[in-house]
């Protein structure tokens, strides 16, 4: 799978938007971009995923660059509860399912939210 | 509550011992994944089962083994434990065997080997 690069840490203020960047310059046309997050003392939690178009759900928005070499996870109004490690993961859609369904996690970005 | 249940939540044992971690997937999910998270290694994929069959192996040691039972719950067996096996062990489940790869994780089992 193609590799992703994320900043080690970021800080945000409560109730302000947060933009978490992810670079994936070697992404292939069949790679989905997934975001998961891990709150302290909890298991990872799915946030959002997309292929080419920007995506929105109740948790966040995913903005994908036109060349797909980078993406940004957007939390519209950060809360203290959003303090977590955010993982950007690429997964080849041709390898979904079966023996290739597992996700490979990197180091992620540790987001701190200040009140 | 994610719907994925892991027991025990905490486990303290000694080197050389054997432990079993249990995972009950979300209702209807057929795939179960095991991950290990230690401070220096991050989240490492160990093994995956789908409907009772092993589907993929990651960085799983030979001292570790797993299985998925007919009722779809899974167990991860860790034997001849070493200090370095101290970690959080997460189980995740997924609905099927194709489509979007959204995993639902449990809260984890924290293993401490003394």
GROMACS .gro file of C-alpha atoms in nm:
model
  229
    1UNK     CA    1   0.000   0.000   0.000
    2UNK     CA    2   0.110   0.357  -0.066
    3UNK     CA    3   0.251   0.547   0.229
    4UNK     CA    4   0.105   0.850   0.405
    5UNK     CA    5   0.282   1.135   0.583
    6UNK     CA    6   0.118   1.324   0.868
    7UNK     CA    7   0.248   1.581   1.116
    8UNK     CA    8   0.331   1.424   1.451
    9UNK     CA    9   0.115   1.668   1.645
   10UNK     CA   10  -0.118   1.964   1.609
   11UNK     CA   11  -0.292   2.200   1.848
   12UNK     CA   12  -0.630   2.359   1.820
   13UNK     CA   13  -0.858   2.580   2.023
   14UNK     CA   14  -1.197   2.461   2.130
   15UNK     CA   15  -1.485   2.553   1.896
   16UNK     CA   16  -1.249   2.644   1.613
   17UNK     CA   17  -1.212   2.445   1.290
   18UNK     CA   18  -0.924   2.201   1.260
   19UNK     CA   19  -0.756   2.099   0.937
   20UNK     CA   20  -0.551   1.779   0.964
   21UNK     CA   21  -0.329   1.728   0.659
   22UNK     CA   22  -0.215   1.403   0.503
   23UNK     CA   23   0.028   1.365   0.216
   24UNK     CA   24   0.015   1.059  -0.004
   25UNK     CA   25   0.217   1.145  -0.312
   26UNK     CA   26   0.243   0.781  -0.430
   27UNK     CA   27  -0.129   0.714  -0.414
   28UNK     CA   28  -0.267   0.495  -0.690
   29UNK     CA   29  -0.596   0.537  -0.870
   30UNK     CA   30  -0.752   0.252  -0.675
   31UNK     CA   31  -0.649   0.367  -0.325
   32UNK     CA   32  -0.925   0.477  -0.090
   33UNK     CA   33  -0.830   0.735   0.173
   34UNK     CA   34  -0.945   0.637   0.522
   35UNK     CA   35  -0.934   0.833   0.845
   36UNK     CA   36  -0.959   0.677   1.187
   37UNK     CA   37  -0.900   0.832   1.526
   38UNK     CA   38  -0.806   0.693   1.863
   39UNK     CA   39  -0.919   0.872   2.175
   40UNK     CA   40  -0.713   0.819   2.491
   41UNK     CA   41  -0.758   0.472   2.639
   42UNK     CA   42  -0.995   0.364   2.361
   43UNK     CA   43  -0.980   0.161   2.044
   44UNK     CA   44  -0.953   0.330   1.704
   45UNK     CA   45  -1.276   0.472   1.567
   46UNK     CA   46  -1.374   0.515   1.202
   47UNK     CA   47  -1.411   0.878   1.097
   48UNK     CA   48  -1.453   0.901   0.721
   49UNK     CA   49  -1.325   0.770   0.389
   50UNK     CA   50  -1.328   0.872   0.025
   51UNK     CA   51  -1.184   0.804  -0.317
   52UNK     CA   52  -1.191   1.117  -0.533
   53UNK     CA   53  -1.469   1.351  -0.429
   54UNK     CA   54  -1.493   1.545  -0.105
   55UNK     CA   55  -1.700   1.368   0.158
   56UNK     CA   56  -1.905   1.487   0.452
   57UNK     CA   57  -2.054   1.300   0.743
   58UNK     CA   58  -2.173   1.387   1.092
   59UNK     CA   59  -1.822   1.366   1.234
   60UNK     CA   60  -1.607   1.544   0.978
   61UNK     CA   61  -1.538   1.641   0.619
   62UNK     CA   62  -1.272   1.500   0.393
   63UNK     CA   63  -1.123   1.727   0.131
   64UNK     CA   64  -0.924   1.547  -0.137
   65UNK     CA   65  -0.686   1.737  -0.363
   66UNK     CA   66  -0.757   1.726  -0.733
   67UNK     CA   67  -0.439   1.524  -0.799
   68UNK     CA   68  -0.520   1.305  -0.494
   69UNK     CA   69  -0.166   1.344  -0.364
   70UNK     CA   70  -0.293   1.498  -0.043
   71UNK     CA   71  -0.608   1.518   0.164
   72UNK     CA   72  -0.733   1.710   0.465
   73UNK     CA   73  -0.960   1.596   0.743
   74UNK     CA   74  -1.171   1.888   0.862
   75UNK     CA   75  -1.332   1.903   1.204
   76UNK     CA   76  -1.566   2.197   1.178
   77UNK     CA   77  -1.577   2.288   1.546
   78UNK     CA   78  -1.324   2.115   1.765
   79UNK     CA   79  -1.437   2.004   2.107
   80UNK     CA   80  -1.230   1.873   2.395
   81UNK     CA   81  -1.361   1.530   2.305
   82UNK     CA   82  -1.188   1.551   1.966
   83UNK     CA   83  -0.845   1.531   2.130
   84UNK     CA   84  -0.709   1.209   1.984
   85UNK     CA   85  -0.455   1.055   1.748
   86UNK     CA   86  -0.581   1.080   1.390
   87UNK     CA   87  -0.467   0.821   1.138
   88UNK     CA   88  -0.472   0.867   0.761
   89UNK     CA   89  -0.462   0.529   0.585
   90UNK     CA   90  -0.463   0.431   0.220
   91UNK     CA   91  -0.629   0.109   0.115
   92UNK     CA   92  -0.633  -0.031  -0.235
   93UNK     CA   93  -0.994  -0.097  -0.332
   94UNK     CA   94  -0.883  -0.400  -0.529
   95UNK     CA   95  -0.766  -0.552  -0.203
   96UNK     CA   96  -1.082  -0.498  -0.004
   97UNK     CA   97  -1.219  -0.804   0.147
   98UNK     CA   98  -1.076  -1.141   0.220
   99UNK     CA   99  -0.719  -1.165   0.316
  100UNK     CA  100  -0.640  -0.809   0.219
  101UNK     CA  101  -0.900  -0.633   0.427
  102UNK     CA  102  -0.678  -0.531   0.714
  103UNK     CA  103  -0.576  -0.170   0.769
  104UNK     CA  104  -0.215  -0.072   0.824
  105UNK     CA  105  -0.182   0.212   1.076
  106UNK     CA  106   0.105   0.461   1.082
  107UNK     CA  107   0.199   0.698   1.364
  108UNK     CA  108  -0.083   0.944   1.304
  109UNK     CA  109  -0.125   1.303   1.422
  110UNK     CA  110  -0.184   1.371   1.788
  111UNK     CA  111  -0.441   1.649   1.812
  112UNK     CA  112  -0.458   1.854   2.130
  113UNK     CA  113  -0.758   2.080   2.190
  114UNK     CA  114  -0.724   2.376   2.426
  115UNK     CA  115  -1.025   2.514   2.609
  116UNK     CA  116  -2.016   0.117   2.311
  117UNK     CA  117  -1.893   0.008   1.968
  118UNK     CA  118  -2.066  -0.329   1.981
  119UNK     CA  119  -1.734  -0.517   1.982
  120UNK     CA  120  -1.678  -0.673   2.324
  121UNK     CA  121  -1.336  -0.767   2.454
  122UNK     CA  122  -1.253  -0.948   2.775
  123UNK     CA  123  -1.072  -0.919   3.003
  124UNK     CA  124  -1.016  -0.543   3.010
  125UNK     CA  125  -0.700  -0.580   3.214
  126UNK     CA  126  -0.474  -0.877   3.274
  127UNK     CA  127  -0.154  -0.902   3.475
  128UNK     CA  128   0.055  -1.215   3.451
  129UNK     CA  129   0.411  -1.340   3.475
  130UNK     CA  130   0.669  -1.426   3.213
  131UNK     CA  131   0.635  -1.775   3.075
  132UNK     CA  132   0.261  -1.788   3.134
  133UNK     CA  133  -0.022  -1.833   2.884
  134UNK     CA  134  -0.330  -1.613   2.848
  135UNK     CA  135  -0.640  -1.606   2.632
  136UNK     CA  136  -0.807  -1.288   2.514
  137UNK     CA  137  -1.164  -1.302   2.394
  138UNK     CA  138  -1.353  -1.095   2.138
  139UNK     CA  139  -1.720  -1.090   2.048
  140UNK     CA  140  -1.776  -0.907   1.718
  141UNK     CA  141  -2.065  -0.674   1.641
  142UNK     CA  142  -2.385  -0.859   1.567
  143UNK     CA  143  -2.382  -0.968   1.203
  144UNK     CA  144  -2.011  -0.907   1.149
  145UNK     CA  145  -1.830  -1.207   1.004
  146UNK     CA  146  -1.470  -1.077   0.998
  147UNK     CA  147  -1.257  -1.041   1.307
  148UNK     CA  148  -0.918  -0.871   1.321
  149UNK     CA  149  -0.660  -0.867   1.601
  150UNK     CA  150  -0.418  -0.578   1.652
  151UNK     CA  151  -0.142  -0.522   1.906
  152UNK     CA  152  -0.053  -0.173   2.027
  153UNK     CA  153   0.264  -0.121   2.225
  154UNK     CA  154   0.423   0.213   2.311
  155UNK     CA  155   0.710   0.181   2.067
  156UNK     CA  156   0.540  -0.004   1.781
  157UNK     CA  157   0.204   0.160   1.737
  158UNK     CA  158  -0.089  -0.044   1.606
  159UNK     CA  159   0.032  -0.368   1.449
  160UNK     CA  160  -0.198  -0.602   1.258
  161UNK     CA  161  -0.174  -0.958   1.387
  162UNK     CA  162  -0.432  -1.180   1.220
  163UNK     CA  163  -0.773  -1.184   1.055
  164UNK     CA  164  -1.055  -1.439   1.047
  165UNK     CA  165  -1.359  -1.450   0.826
  166UNK     CA  166  -1.650  -1.678   0.915
  167UNK     CA  167  -1.426  -1.918   1.103
  168UNK     CA  168  -1.139  -1.929   0.856
  169UNK     CA  169  -0.802  -1.760   0.882
  170UNK     CA  170  -0.774  -1.499   0.606
  171UNK     CA  171  -0.459  -1.300   0.667
  172UNK     CA  172  -0.157  -1.298   0.893
  173UNK     CA  173   0.043  -0.996   0.991
  174UNK     CA  174   0.320  -0.961   1.245
  175UNK     CA  175   0.198  -1.242   1.465
  176UNK     CA  176   0.458  -1.434   1.663
  177UNK     CA  177   0.467  -1.813   1.656
  178UNK     CA  178   0.394  -1.808   2.030
  179UNK     CA  179   0.059  -1.647   1.951
  180UNK     CA  180  -0.238  -1.817   1.792
  181UNK     CA  181  -0.601  -1.734   1.733
  182UNK     CA  182  -0.923  -1.892   1.622
  183UNK     CA  183  -1.277  -1.791   1.538
  184UNK     CA  184  -1.558  -2.014   1.661
  185UNK     CA  185  -1.889  -2.107   1.493
  186UNK     CA  186  -2.069  -1.838   1.695
  187UNK     CA  187  -1.814  -1.594   1.543
  188UNK     CA  188  -1.643  -1.496   1.864
  189UNK     CA  189  -1.266  -1.510   1.851
  190UNK     CA  190  -0.988  -1.588   2.094
  191UNK     CA  191  -0.626  -1.480   2.084
  192UNK     CA  192  -0.392  -1.714   2.271
  193UNK     CA  193  -0.058  -1.580   2.388
  194UNK     CA  194   0.190  -1.829   2.531
  195UNK     CA  195   0.541  -1.829   2.678
  196UNK     CA  196   0.483  -1.466   2.758
  197UNK     CA  197   0.773  -1.223   2.760
  198UNK     CA  198   0.801  -0.875   2.905
  199UNK     CA  199   0.781  -0.732   2.553
  200UNK     CA  200   0.435  -0.880   2.504
  201UNK     CA  201   0.294  -0.620   2.741
  202UNK     CA  202   0.061  -0.417   2.522
  203UNK     CA  203  -0.295  -0.329   2.440
  204UNK     CA  204  -0.462  -0.591   2.224
  205UNK     CA  205  -0.752  -0.473   2.010
  206UNK     CA  206  -1.010  -0.673   1.829
  207UNK     CA  207  -1.203  -0.526   1.538
  208UNK     CA  208  -1.488  -0.659   1.331
  209UNK     CA  209  -1.628  -0.591   0.986
  210UNK     CA  210  -1.957  -0.682   0.827
  211UNK     CA  211  -1.848  -0.890   0.535
  212UNK     CA  212  -1.569  -0.976   0.306
  213UNK     CA  213  -1.592  -0.701   0.046
  214UNK     CA  214  -1.679  -0.337   0.006
  215UNK     CA  215  -1.566  -0.043   0.214
  216UNK     CA  216  -1.314  -0.143   0.471
  217UNK     CA  217  -1.472   0.009   0.780
  218UNK     CA  218  -1.354  -0.165   1.092
  219UNK     CA  219  -1.524  -0.135   1.430
  220UNK     CA  220  -1.283  -0.172   1.719
  221UNK     CA  221  -1.338  -0.289   2.073
  222UNK     CA  222  -1.204  -0.110   2.380
  223UNK     CA  223  -0.906  -0.342   2.404
  224UNK     CA  224  -0.747  -0.577   2.655
  225UNK     CA  225  -0.447  -0.441   2.841
  226UNK     CA  226  -0.190  -0.713   2.909
  227UNK     CA  227   0.089  -0.655   3.157
  228UNK     CA  228   0.362  -0.916   3.181
  229UNK     CA  229   0.577  -0.891   3.493
   0.00000   0.00000   0.00000
